[in-house]
């Protein structure tokens, strides 16, 4: 599923209408019909739709939705929040058609009287879609406020009115929908917070935009969902041996941080790596090994307090490895700086850096720029802030743009964590993972992700797909745990590891 900006959506519509010659009225008919069908299926008990329409094309969709739901047996009422003569093009055509069908319409700039709450009424927000700019003006401001006060379900068409499509700040007022029926493709704000909250349940309906229009659009942003994961997750062949499934080295932990390497190692092993060597300061080894039976170990020299000591001369087994991951729990000492530099300059395999492994990168930009082998960074917004000099708030407001600029600048793969983690490739292709749960907002979740990324990037089919699948499986494991009754209060990274086998089995089952 492609993810677009409002401009890209407009280009897509324009190409379909002007270059391919599909009539605007027809495209709008397809859009409104698809949305109406979805709303009808979503609320089998409903019998009445009260539709708030704007004067643009989003309002035009509202008229098609009204006519379609009426022919399916619902009562429909449209409140057009503009004078009728303000409409043009497809919206005017569909308003006239709606009227010609004898269906009820109130036009003008007033807001309707509050309705008495009644079962079976659905409110539909078809006021503004991708054409919004800036703060909501009247009468939309009051109408949005009014819709936010009703107890009946509110379904938004394409975008909740007031919510910007792109990476813009939320205005003071927007419709807080129970569900949004997105037409053809989601826009950026669908996956940005807090905007995403306003969408409610996200439902995406195809509206028949021809493939030719999509092919003509120069756009490299998509979701990564169950279908993508199922399509790309490689089959484990009968004759494979452990060496075929990747040999990984994980460098993490300290005497007082044995959890990070234990979680990352267990997650890595459950995500299918063939052989894992875990490298921790010597005094942490027995604590880690008692929780991770399947790894082999490469103990590290340590300081008196059990942190990694100077690693300048440590003979790391780079050569026997297909991939390396480092960072979690290492601490932010000079030894970590030395290690990070060595990792960037000496490893000739894909390298994953997380947590403390990211800390010294602003000082090692030359080494990053000169690196010839894949580099995968997995920062949360706070860590991304340190990498870019921006605040976490600024990062979250422009997650797509910030990730793309950084990944291109340093030719790295960037996994910007958080709800709807975004994976960006060095070429700027972007994938938004649709899996995940707020249960993951706990220490240890990121360590598990590092381990899963190490395992899955080595299994391919490409590094890009492997990283996307790692993020997807990580989020799905949490979702399944919650679905099966684990409270999001209690959920820990250990639960995540326990549910990873189910998540992978679920993805594999979709292949069949
Ligand atoms: N193209 C197609 O054929 C298809 C498009 N489709 C549908 O069209 C939608 C996009 O339609 P659109 O481009 O007409 O914009 P839309 O969201 O209706 O808003 C425009 C109106 O909003 C107004 N306005 C803006 N900001 C405002 C504010 N802050 N406060 C108040 N008013 C504000 C602005 O007024 P202005 O400020 O310009 O006077 C203008 O009147 C898209 O989301 C999808 O639903 C589908 O049918 C498929 C076919
Ligand atoms: N609210 C949330 N919804 C979905 N995923 C989340 C949420 N909060 C955190 N996560 C995920 O959990 C992981 C947390 O990673 P991180 O912040 O590095 O944790 P830690 O280093 O403490 O283990 C990331 O994969 C992130 O995407
Ligand atoms: K809308």
Coordinates of C-alpha atoms and ligand atoms in Angstrom, one line a residue:
X1 CA 0.0 0.0 0.0
X2 CA 1.5 3.3 -1.1
X3 CA 1.7 6.2 1.4
X4 CA 1.4 9.7 -0.3
X5 CA 1.5 13.4 0.4
X6 CA -1.5 15.5 -0.5
X7 CA 0.4 16.8 -3.6
X8 CA 1.2 13.2 -4.7
X9 CA -2.5 12.3 -4.3
X10 CA -3.5 15.3 -6.4
X11 CA -0.9 14.3 -9.1
X12 CA -2.4 10.8 -9.1
X13 CA -6.0 12.1 -9.5
X14 CA -4.8 14.6 -12.1
X15 CA -3.1 11.9 -14.2
X16 CA -6.1 9.7 -14.0
X17 CA -8.5 12.4 -15.1
X18 CA -6.4 14.5 -17.5
X19 CA -4.0 12.0 -19.0
X20 CA -5.9 8.8 -18.9
X21 CA -9.3 10.5 -19.5
X22 CA -11.3 9.0 -16.6
X23 CA -14.1 11.5 -15.9
X24 CA -13.7 13.2 -12.5
X25 CA -17.4 12.3 -11.8
X26 CA -16.6 8.7 -12.4
X27 CA -13.6 8.7 -10.1
X28 CA -15.7 10.4 -7.4
X29 CA -18.5 7.8 -8.0
X30 CA -15.9 5.0 -7.5
X31 CA -14.6 6.7 -4.4
X32 CA -18.0 7.4 -2.8
X33 CA -19.3 3.9 -3.6
X34 CA -16.2 2.2 -2.1
X35 CA -16.5 4.3 1.0
X36 CA -20.3 3.7 1.3
X37 CA -19.8 -0.1 0.9
X38 CA -17.3 -0.1 3.7
X39 CA -19.4 2.0 6.0
X40 CA -22.4 -0.3 5.3
X41 CA -20.4 -3.4 6.2
X42 CA -18.9 -1.7 9.2
X43 CA -22.2 -0.9 10.9
X44 CA -24.7 -3.7 10.1
X45 CA -27.2 -2.4 12.7
X46 CA -27.2 1.2 11.4
X47 CA -30.1 2.7 9.3
X48 CA -29.4 6.4 9.1
X49 CA -26.5 8.5 7.9
X50 CA -26.1 12.1 8.7
X51 CA -23.5 13.5 6.3
X52 CA -21.7 16.8 6.7
X53 CA -20.4 17.9 3.3
X54 CA -17.9 20.6 2.3
X55 CA -17.9 22.4 -1.0
X56 CA -14.8 20.6 -2.4
X57 CA -14.3 17.1 -3.7
X58 CA -14.5 15.6 -0.2
X59 CA -18.0 16.9 0.0
X60 CA -18.6 15.4 -3.5
X61 CA -17.7 12.0 -2.0
X62 CA -20.3 12.7 0.7
X63 CA -23.1 13.1 -1.9
X64 CA -22.1 9.8 -3.6
X65 CA -22.0 8.1 -0.2
X66 CA -25.5 9.5 0.7
X67 CA -27.0 8.3 -2.6
X68 CA -25.4 4.9 -2.3
X69 CA -26.4 4.3 1.3
X70 CA -29.9 5.4 0.4
X71 CA -30.1 2.8 -2.3
X72 CA -29.0 0.2 0.2
X73 CA -32.0 1.1 2.3
X74 CA -30.6 3.7 4.8
X75 CA -32.2 7.1 5.6
X76 CA -29.7 9.8 4.6
X77 CA -29.5 13.5 5.3
X78 CA -26.8 15.8 3.9
X79 CA -25.9 19.1 5.5
X80 CA -23.8 21.0 3.0
X81 CA -21.8 23.6 4.9
X82 CA -21.7 26.0 2.0
X83 CA -24.2 27.5 -0.4
X84 CA -25.2 25.2 -3.2
X85 CA -23.8 27.6 -5.9
X86 CA -20.3 27.4 -4.3
X87 CA -19.9 23.9 -5.7
X88 CA -18.2 23.0 -9.0
X89 CA -17.0 20.1 -11.1
X90 CA -17.6 16.6 -9.8
X91 CA -18.9 17.8 -6.5
X92 CA -21.6 19.9 -8.2
X93 CA -22.5 17.0 -10.5
X94 CA -23.0 14.6 -7.6
X95 CA -24.9 17.2 -5.5
X96 CA -27.3 17.7 -8.4
X97 CA -27.6 14.0 -8.9
X98 CA -28.3 13.5 -5.2
X99 CA -30.9 16.2 -5.3
X100 CA -32.5 14.8 -8.4
X101 CA -33.0 11.5 -6.6
X102 CA -35.2 13.5 -4.1
X103 CA -32.9 13.0 -1.2
X104 CA -32.8 15.5 1.7
X105 CA -30.3 18.3 1.6
X106 CA -29.8 21.4 3.8
X107 CA -27.4 23.9 2.5
X108 CA -25.9 27.0 4.3
X109 CA -23.3 27.8 6.8
X110 CA -25.1 27.0 10.0
X111 CA -24.5 24.0 12.1
X112 CA -27.4 21.6 12.6
X113 CA -29.3 21.4 15.9
X114 CA -28.1 18.7 18.2
X115 CA -29.9 15.4 17.4
X116 CA -31.4 13.3 20.2
X117 CA -29.1 10.3 20.6
X118 CA -30.7 7.4 18.8
X119 CA -29.4 3.9 18.0
X120 CA -28.5 3.3 14.4
X121 CA -27.4 6.8 13.4
X122 CA -23.9 7.3 11.9
X123 CA -22.4 10.7 11.3
X124 CA -20.2 11.0 8.3
X125 CA -17.6 13.7 8.0
X126 CA -17.2 14.6 4.3
X127 CA -16.2 18.2 4.9
X128 CA -12.6 18.5 4.0
X129 CA -10.0 16.0 2.8
X130 CA -6.6 16.4 1.2
X131 CA -7.5 20.0 0.3
X132 CA -7.2 21.3 3.8
X133 CA -4.8 24.1 4.7
X134 CA -4.2 25.7 8.0
X135 CA -6.6 26.2 10.9
X136 CA -10.2 25.3 10.4
X137 CA -12.4 28.2 9.4
X138 CA -16.1 28.6 10.1
X139 CA -18.4 26.9 9.6
X140 CA -16.1 23.9 9.7
X141 CA -14.6 24.7 13.1
X142 CA -18.0 24.6 14.7
X143 CA -19.1 21.6 12.7
X144 CA -16.0 19.7 13.8
X145 CA -16.6 20.7 17.4
X146 CA -20.2 19.6 17.1
X147 CA -19.3 16.2 15.6
X148 CA -16.8 15.7 18.5
X149 CA -19.7 16.1 20.9
X150 CA -22.0 13.4 19.5
X151 CA -22.1 10.0 21.1
X152 CA -23.0 8.2 17.9
X153 CA -20.2 6.9 15.7
X154 CA -18.4 9.4 13.4
X155 CA -16.8 8.1 10.3
X156 CA -14.5 10.4 8.4
X157 CA -14.1 10.2 4.6
X158 CA -10.5 10.1 3.5
X159 CA -9.1 12.3 6.3
X160 CA -10.8 13.6 9.5
X161 CA -11.6 17.3 8.8
X162 CA -9.0 19.5 10.2
X163 CA -6.2 17.0 10.2
X164 CA -3.5 17.9 7.7
X165 CA -2.4 15.3 5.2
X166 CA 1.3 16.0 5.5
X167 CA 3.9 16.6 8.2
X168 CA 2.2 19.7 9.6
X169 CA 1.2 20.6 13.1
X170 CA -2.3 19.7 14.1
X171 CA -4.6 22.7 14.2
X172 CA -6.6 23.6 17.3
X173 CA -9.7 21.8 16.1
X174 CA -10.2 18.6 14.1
X175 CA -12.8 15.9 13.9
X176 CA -11.9 13.1 16.2
X177 CA -13.3 10.2 14.2
X178 CA -14.2 6.7 15.3
X179 CA -13.1 5.4 12.0
X180 CA -11.7 6.9 8.8
X181 CA -12.3 5.4 5.4
X182 CA -9.2 6.3 3.5
X183 CA -9.7 6.5 -0.3
X184 CA -7.1 4.6 -2.3
X185 CA -4.0 5.4 -0.3
X186 CA -3.2 6.9 3.1
X187 CA -1.4 10.2 3.5
X188 CA 1.6 10.8 5.8
X189 CA -0.5 12.0 8.8
X190 CA -2.2 8.6 9.0
X191 CA 1.1 7.3 10.5
X192 CA 2.1 10.4 12.5
X193 CA 1.2 11.1 16.1
X194 CA -0.9 12.8 17.4
X195 CA -2.6 13.1 14.0
X196 CA -3.1 9.4 13.8
X197 CA -5.3 9.4 16.9
X198 CA -7.9 11.5 15.1
X199 CA -8.3 8.8 12.4
X200 CA -9.7 6.2 14.8
X201 CA -9.9 2.8 13.1
X202 CA -8.0 3.1 9.8
X203 CA -9.8 1.5 6.8
X204 CA -8.3 1.8 3.4
X205 CA -10.6 1.2 0.4
X206 CA -9.4 1.0 -3.2
X207 CA -11.3 3.3 -5.5
X208 CA -10.1 2.0 -8.9
X209 CA -7.2 4.3 -9.6
X210 CA -5.6 2.6 -12.6
X211 CA -2.2 1.0 -12.2
X212 CA -1.0 3.3 -15.0
X213 CA -1.5 6.3 -12.8
X214 CA 0.5 4.8 -9.9
X215 CA 3.2 3.8 -12.3
X216 CA 3.5 7.4 -13.5
X217 CA 3.9 8.7 -10.0
X218 CA 7.5 9.0 -8.8
X219 CA 6.9 8.0 -5.2
X220 CA 8.9 5.6 -2.9
X221 CA 6.9 5.3 0.3
X222 CA 4.7 2.4 1.3
X223 CA 3.3 0.5 4.3
X224 CA 4.9 -2.8 5.3
X225 CA 2.1 -5.1 6.4
X226 CA 1.2 -8.7 6.8
X227 CA 0.9 -9.3 3.0
X228 CA 4.4 -7.8 2.4
X229 CA 5.9 -9.8 5.2
X230 CA 4.2 -13.1 4.0
X231 CA 5.4 -12.5 0.5
X232 CA 9.0 -11.8 1.4
X233 CA 9.7 -14.0 4.4
X234 CA 12.0 -16.7 2.9
X235 CA 11.0 -20.4 3.1
X236 CA 13.4 -22.4 5.3
X237 CA 14.6 -25.1 2.9
X238 CA 14.7 -28.8 3.9
X239 CA 18.4 -29.1 3.2
X240 CA 19.6 -25.9 4.9
X241 CA 22.1 -26.1 7.6
X242 CA 22.9 -23.7 10.4
X243 CA 25.5 -21.9 8.4
X244 CA 22.9 -21.0 5.7
X245 CA 20.7 -19.1 8.2
X246 CA 23.3 -16.5 9.1
X247 CA 26.1 -16.3 11.6
X248 CA 25.8 -13.2 13.8
X249 CA 27.9 -11.4 16.4
X250 CA 26.1 -9.4 19.0
X251 CA 28.2 -7.0 21.2
X252 CA 26.3 -5.7 24.2
X253 CA 25.9 -5.4 27.9
X254 CA 27.8 -4.8 31.0
X255 CA 28.1 -6.4 34.5
X256 CA 25.1 -4.3 35.6
X257 CA 23.3 -4.7 32.2
X258 CA 23.1 -8.4 31.5
X259 CA 19.4 -8.1 30.4
X260 CA 20.1 -6.2 27.2
X261 CA 22.3 -8.9 25.6
X262 CA 20.1 -11.7 27.0
X263 CA 17.0 -10.2 25.5
X264 CA 18.7 -9.3 22.2
X265 CA 20.2 -12.8 22.0
X266 CA 17.0 -14.7 22.7
X267 CA 15.1 -12.5 20.3
X268 CA 17.8 -13.1 17.6
X269 CA 17.7 -16.9 18.1
X270 CA 13.9 -17.0 18.0
X271 CA 14.0 -15.0 14.8
X272 CA 15.8 -17.8 13.0
X273 CA 19.6 -17.0 13.0
X274 CA 21.7 -20.1 12.3
X275 CA 24.5 -19.3 14.8
X276 CA 24.9 -16.5 17.3
X277 CA 28.0 -15.4 19.1
X278 CA 27.2 -13.0 22.0
X279 CA 30.0 -10.8 23.2
X280 CA 29.7 -9.4 26.7
X281 CA 32.1 -8.2 29.4
X282 CA 33.4 -11.3 31.1
X283 CA 31.7 -10.8 34.4
X284 CA 28.3 -10.6 32.8
X285 CA 28.8 -13.8 30.8
X286 CA 27.4 -16.3 33.3
X287 CA 24.3 -14.2 34.0
X288 CA 23.6 -13.9 30.2
X289 CA 24.5 -17.5 29.4
X290 CA 22.1 -18.8 32.1
X291 CA 19.3 -17.2 30.1
X292 CA 20.6 -17.9 26.6
X293 CA 21.6 -21.5 26.1
X294 CA 21.9 -21.6 22.4
X295 CA 24.5 -18.8 21.8
X296 CA 28.3 -19.2 21.9
X297 CA 30.2 -16.5 23.7
X298 CA 33.1 -14.1 23.1
X299 CA 33.9 -12.5 26.5
X300 CA 35.2 -8.9 26.4
X301 CA 37.9 -7.3 28.6
X302 CA 36.3 -5.2 31.2
X303 CA 37.0 -2.4 33.7
X304 CA 36.8 -3.0 37.5
X305 CA 33.1 -2.1 37.5
X306 CA 32.3 -4.5 34.7
X307 CA 32.0 -2.1 31.8
X308 CA 33.7 -2.8 28.5
X309 CA 37.4 -1.9 28.8
X310 CA 39.6 -0.6 26.1
X311 CA 38.8 -2.7 23.0
X312 CA 41.4 -1.3 20.6
X313 CA 43.4 -4.6 20.4
X314 CA 40.5 -7.1 21.0
X315 CA 40.6 -9.7 18.3
X316 CA 37.0 -9.7 17.4
X317 CA 35.9 -12.6 15.1
X318 CA 34.6 -10.4 12.3
X319 CA 35.8 -12.7 9.6
X320 CA 33.6 -15.6 10.6
X321 CA 30.5 -13.5 10.7
X322 CA 27.7 -12.6 8.2
X323 CA 26.5 -9.7 10.3
X324 CA 27.2 -7.8 13.5
X325 CA 24.9 -5.9 15.9
X326 CA 26.1 -3.7 18.8
X327 CA 25.1 -1.2 21.3
X328 CA 22.5 -2.2 23.9
X329 CA 23.8 -1.7 27.5
X330 CA 27.4 -1.0 26.5
X331 CA 27.5 2.4 28.3
X332 CA 28.7 5.7 26.9
X333 CA 32.4 5.4 27.7
X334 CA 35.5 6.0 25.7
X335 CA 35.6 2.2 25.1
X336 CA 32.3 2.4 23.4
X337 CA 33.6 5.2 21.2
X338 CA 36.6 3.1 20.2
X339 CA 34.4 0.0 19.6
X340 CA 32.0 2.0 17.4
X341 CA 34.9 3.3 15.3
X342 CA 36.3 -0.1 14.9
X343 CA 32.9 -1.5 14.0
X344 CA 32.4 1.2 11.3
X345 CA 35.8 0.8 9.8
X346 CA 36.6 -2.9 10.2
X347 CA 33.4 -4.9 9.7
X348 CA 32.8 -6.0 6.2
X349 CA 29.3 -7.3 6.8
X350 CA 26.0 -5.5 7.5
X351 CA 26.3 -3.7 10.9
X352 CA 23.4 -2.8 13.2
X353 CA 23.9 -0.1 15.7
X354 CA 21.4 0.6 18.5
X355 CA 21.3 2.5 21.8
X356 CA 24.8 3.2 23.1
X357 CA 26.2 2.1 19.8
X358 CA 24.5 5.3 18.3
X359 CA 25.8 7.6 20.9
X360 CA 29.2 8.5 19.4
X361 CA 28.1 8.6 15.8
X362 CA 27.9 12.4 15.7
X363 CA 31.7 12.3 16.3
X364 CA 32.2 9.5 13.7
X365 CA 30.5 11.0 10.7
X366 CA 33.6 10.7 8.5
X367 CA 33.8 7.0 9.3
X368 CA 30.1 6.6 8.5
X369 CA 30.4 8.4 5.2
X370 CA 33.4 6.3 4.2
X371 CA 31.9 2.9 5.2
X372 CA 31.3 0.6 2.2
X373 CA 29.2 -2.0 3.8
X374 CA 25.6 -1.8 4.9
X375 CA 24.9 0.2 8.1
X376 CA 21.6 -0.2 9.9
X377 CA 20.7 2.3 12.6
X378 CA 17.7 1.8 14.9
X379 CA 17.2 5.0 16.9
X380 CA 14.2 6.0 18.9
X381 CA 13.2 9.6 18.5
X382 CA 15.4 10.7 21.4
X383 CA 18.5 9.0 19.9
X384 CA 17.5 10.4 16.4
X385 CA 17.5 13.8 18.1
X386 CA 21.1 13.3 19.1
X387 CA 22.0 12.2 15.6
X388 CA 20.5 15.2 14.0
X389 CA 20.5 18.0 16.6
X390 CA 16.7 18.2 16.6
X391 CA 14.4 17.7 19.5
X392 CA 12.3 14.4 19.7
X393 CA 9.2 16.6 19.1
X394 CA 10.7 18.0 15.9
X395 CA 11.7 14.5 14.9
X396 CA 8.2 13.1 15.4
X397 CA 6.6 16.0 13.6
X398 CA 8.6 15.2 10.4
X399 CA 9.5 11.5 10.8
X400 CA 9.4 10.8 7.1
X401 CA 11.4 13.8 6.0
X402 CA 14.0 13.6 8.8
X403 CA 14.6 9.9 8.2
X404 CA 14.9 10.2 4.5
X405 CA 17.4 13.1 4.7
X406 CA 19.6 11.3 7.3
X407 CA 19.5 7.9 5.5
X408 CA 20.5 9.6 2.2
X409 CA 23.2 11.7 3.8
X410 CA 24.9 8.8 5.4
X411 CA 23.9 6.1 2.9
X412 CA 22.5 4.0 5.8
X413 CA 19.3 2.1 6.6
X414 CA 17.4 4.0 9.2
X415 CA 14.8 2.4 11.5
X416 CA 13.1 5.3 13.2
X417 CA 11.3 3.6 16.1
X418 CA 8.0 4.5 17.8
X419 CA 4.4 3.8 16.8
X420 CA 4.5 3.1 13.1
X421 CA 8.2 2.6 12.8
X422 CA 9.6 3.9 9.6
X423 CA 12.3 2.0 7.7
X424 CA 14.3 4.1 5.2
X425 CA 16.9 2.7 2.8
X426 CA 20.0 4.6 1.6
X427 CA 18.2 5.3 -1.6
X428 CA 15.3 6.9 0.3
X429 CA 12.7 4.2 -0.1
X430 CA 10.5 4.2 2.9
X431 CA 8.3 1.6 4.6
X432 CA 5.9 2.2 7.5
X433 CA 5.3 -0.9 9.6
X434 CA 1.7 -1.3 10.4
X435 CA 2.2 -3.7 13.3
X436 CA 2.9 -2.7 16.9
X437 CA 1.4 -2.0 20.2
X438 CA 1.8 0.6 23.0
X439 CA 2.6 -2.5 25.2
X440 CA 6.1 -2.1 23.6
X441 CA 6.7 1.2 25.3
X442 CA 8.9 -0.5 27.9
X443 CA 12.6 -0.9 28.5
X444 CA 13.9 -4.0 26.7
X445 CA 11.6 -3.8 23.6
X446 CA 14.4 -2.0 21.6
X447 CA 16.9 -4.7 22.6
X448 CA 14.6 -7.4 21.3
X449 CA 14.3 -5.5 18.0
X450 CA 18.1 -5.3 17.6
X451 CA 18.3 -9.1 17.9
X452 CA 15.5 -9.7 15.5
X453 CA 16.9 -7.2 12.9
X454 CA 20.3 -9.1 13.2
X455 CA 18.6 -12.4 12.5
X456 CA 16.2 -11.4 9.8
X457 CA 18.5 -9.1 7.8
X458 CA 20.8 -12.1 7.3
X459 CA 17.9 -14.3 6.0
X460 CA 16.8 -11.8 3.4
X461 CA 15.6 -12.3 0.7
X462 CA 17.2 -8.8 0.6
X463 CA 18.6 -6.9 3.6
X464 CA 15.8 -4.3 3.0
X465 CA 13.1 -6.9 3.2
X466 CA 14.7 -8.6 6.2
X467 CA 14.8 -5.4 8.2
X468 CA 11.2 -4.6 7.3
X469 CA 10.2 -8.1 8.3
X470 CA 12.1 -7.8 11.6
X471 CA 10.2 -4.6 12.5
X472 CA 6.9 -6.1 11.4
X473 CA 7.4 -9.4 13.3
X474 CA 8.5 -7.5 16.5
X475 CA 5.3 -5.4 16.4
X476 CA 3.1 -8.4 15.5
X477 CA 4.5 -10.5 18.4
X478 CA 3.3 -7.8 20.8
X479 CA -0.1 -7.5 19.1
X480 CA -0.6 -11.3 19.4
X481 CA 0.4 -11.3 23.1
X482 CA -2.2 -8.6 23.8
X483 CA -4.8 -10.3 21.7
X484 CA -4.3 -13.5 23.7
X485 CA -4.9 -11.8 27.0
X486 CA -1.5 -10.5 28.2
X487 CA -2.2 -7.1 29.8
X488 CA -0.3 -4.2 28.3
X489 CA 0.6 -3.4 31.9
X490 CA 2.4 -6.7 32.3
X491 CA 3.8 -7.2 28.8
X492 CA 7.6 -7.3 28.8
X493 CA 10.3 -8.0 26.3
X494 CA 10.4 -11.6 27.6
X495 CA 6.8 -11.9 26.5
X496 CA 7.7 -10.5 23.2
X497 CA 10.3 -13.3 22.8
X498 CA 7.8 -15.9 23.8
X499 CA 5.3 -14.7 21.2
X500 CA 7.8 -14.2 18.4
X501 CA 7.3 -17.9 17.3
X502 CA 3.6 -17.3 17.0
X503 CA 4.1 -14.1 15.1
X504 CA 6.4 -15.8 12.6
X505 CA 4.1 -18.8 12.3
X506 CA 1.2 -16.4 11.6
X507 CA 3.2 -14.7 8.8
X508 CA 4.3 -18.1 7.4
X509 CA 0.6 -19.3 7.5
X510 CA -0.3 -16.4 5.1
X511 CA 2.1 -17.8 2.6
X512 CA 0.1 -21.0 2.2
Ligands
LIG1 N1 -9.6 14.9 -7.3 C1 -10.5 14.0 -7.5 O1 -11.1 13.9 -8.5 C2 -10.9 13.2 -6.4 C3 -10.8 13.6 -5.0 N2 -11.4 12.9 -4.1 C4 -11.7 13.5 -2.8 O2 -11.4 14.8 -2.8 C5 -10.7 15.2 -1.7 C6 -9.9 16.4 -2.0 O3 -10.7 17.4 -2.6 P1 -10.3 18.9 -2.8 O4 -9.0 18.9 -3.4 O5 -11.4 19.5 -3.5 O6 -10.2 19.4 -1.3 P2 -11.2 19.2 -0.1 O7 -10.5 18.4 0.9 O8 -12.6 18.9 -0.5 O9 -11.2 20.7 0.5 C7 -11.2 21.8 -0.3 C8 -12.1 22.9 0.3 O10 -11.6 23.1 1.6 C9 -11.6 24.5 1.9 N3 -10.6 24.6 2.9 C10 -9.3 24.3 2.9 N4 -8.8 24.5 4.1 C11 -9.8 25.0 4.9 C12 -9.8 25.4 6.3 N5 -8.7 25.4 7.1 N6 -11.0 25.8 6.8 C13 -12.1 25.9 6.0 N7 -12.1 25.5 4.7 C14 -10.9 25.1 4.2 C15 -11.3 25.1 0.6 O11 -11.7 26.3 0.5 P3 -10.8 27.6 0.1 O12 -10.0 27.8 1.4 O13 -9.9 27.1 -1.0 O14 -11.8 28.6 -0.2 C16 -12.0 24.2 -0.4 O15 -13.3 24.6 -0.6 C17 -10.0 14.0 -1.2 O16 -9.7 14.1 0.1 C18 -11.1 13.0 -1.6 O17 -12.0 12.9 -0.5 C19 -12.1 11.6 -4.4 O18 -13.4 12.0 -4.7 C20 -11.5 10.9 -5.6 C21 -11.5 11.8 -6.7
LIG2 N1 3.5 3.3 21.7 C1 4.2 2.4 21.0 N2 3.5 1.8 20.0 C2 4.2 0.9 19.2 N3 5.5 0.6 19.3 C3 6.2 1.1 20.3 C4 5.6 2.1 21.2 N4 6.5 2.5 22.1 C5 7.6 1.8 21.8 N5 7.5 1.0 20.7 C6 8.5 0.2 20.1 O1 9.2 -0.5 21.1 C7 10.6 -0.4 20.9 C8 11.3 0.4 21.9 O2 12.6 0.6 21.6 P1 13.6 1.5 22.6 O3 12.9 2.8 22.8 O4 14.9 1.5 22.0 O5 13.5 0.7 23.9 P2 14.6 0.1 24.9 O6 15.9 0.6 24.4 O7 14.3 0.7 26.2 O8 14.5 -1.3 24.8 C9 10.7 0.1 19.5 O9 10.7 -0.9 18.5 C10 9.5 1.0 19.3 O10 9.1 1.1 18.0
LIG3 K1 -13.2 14.4 5.8

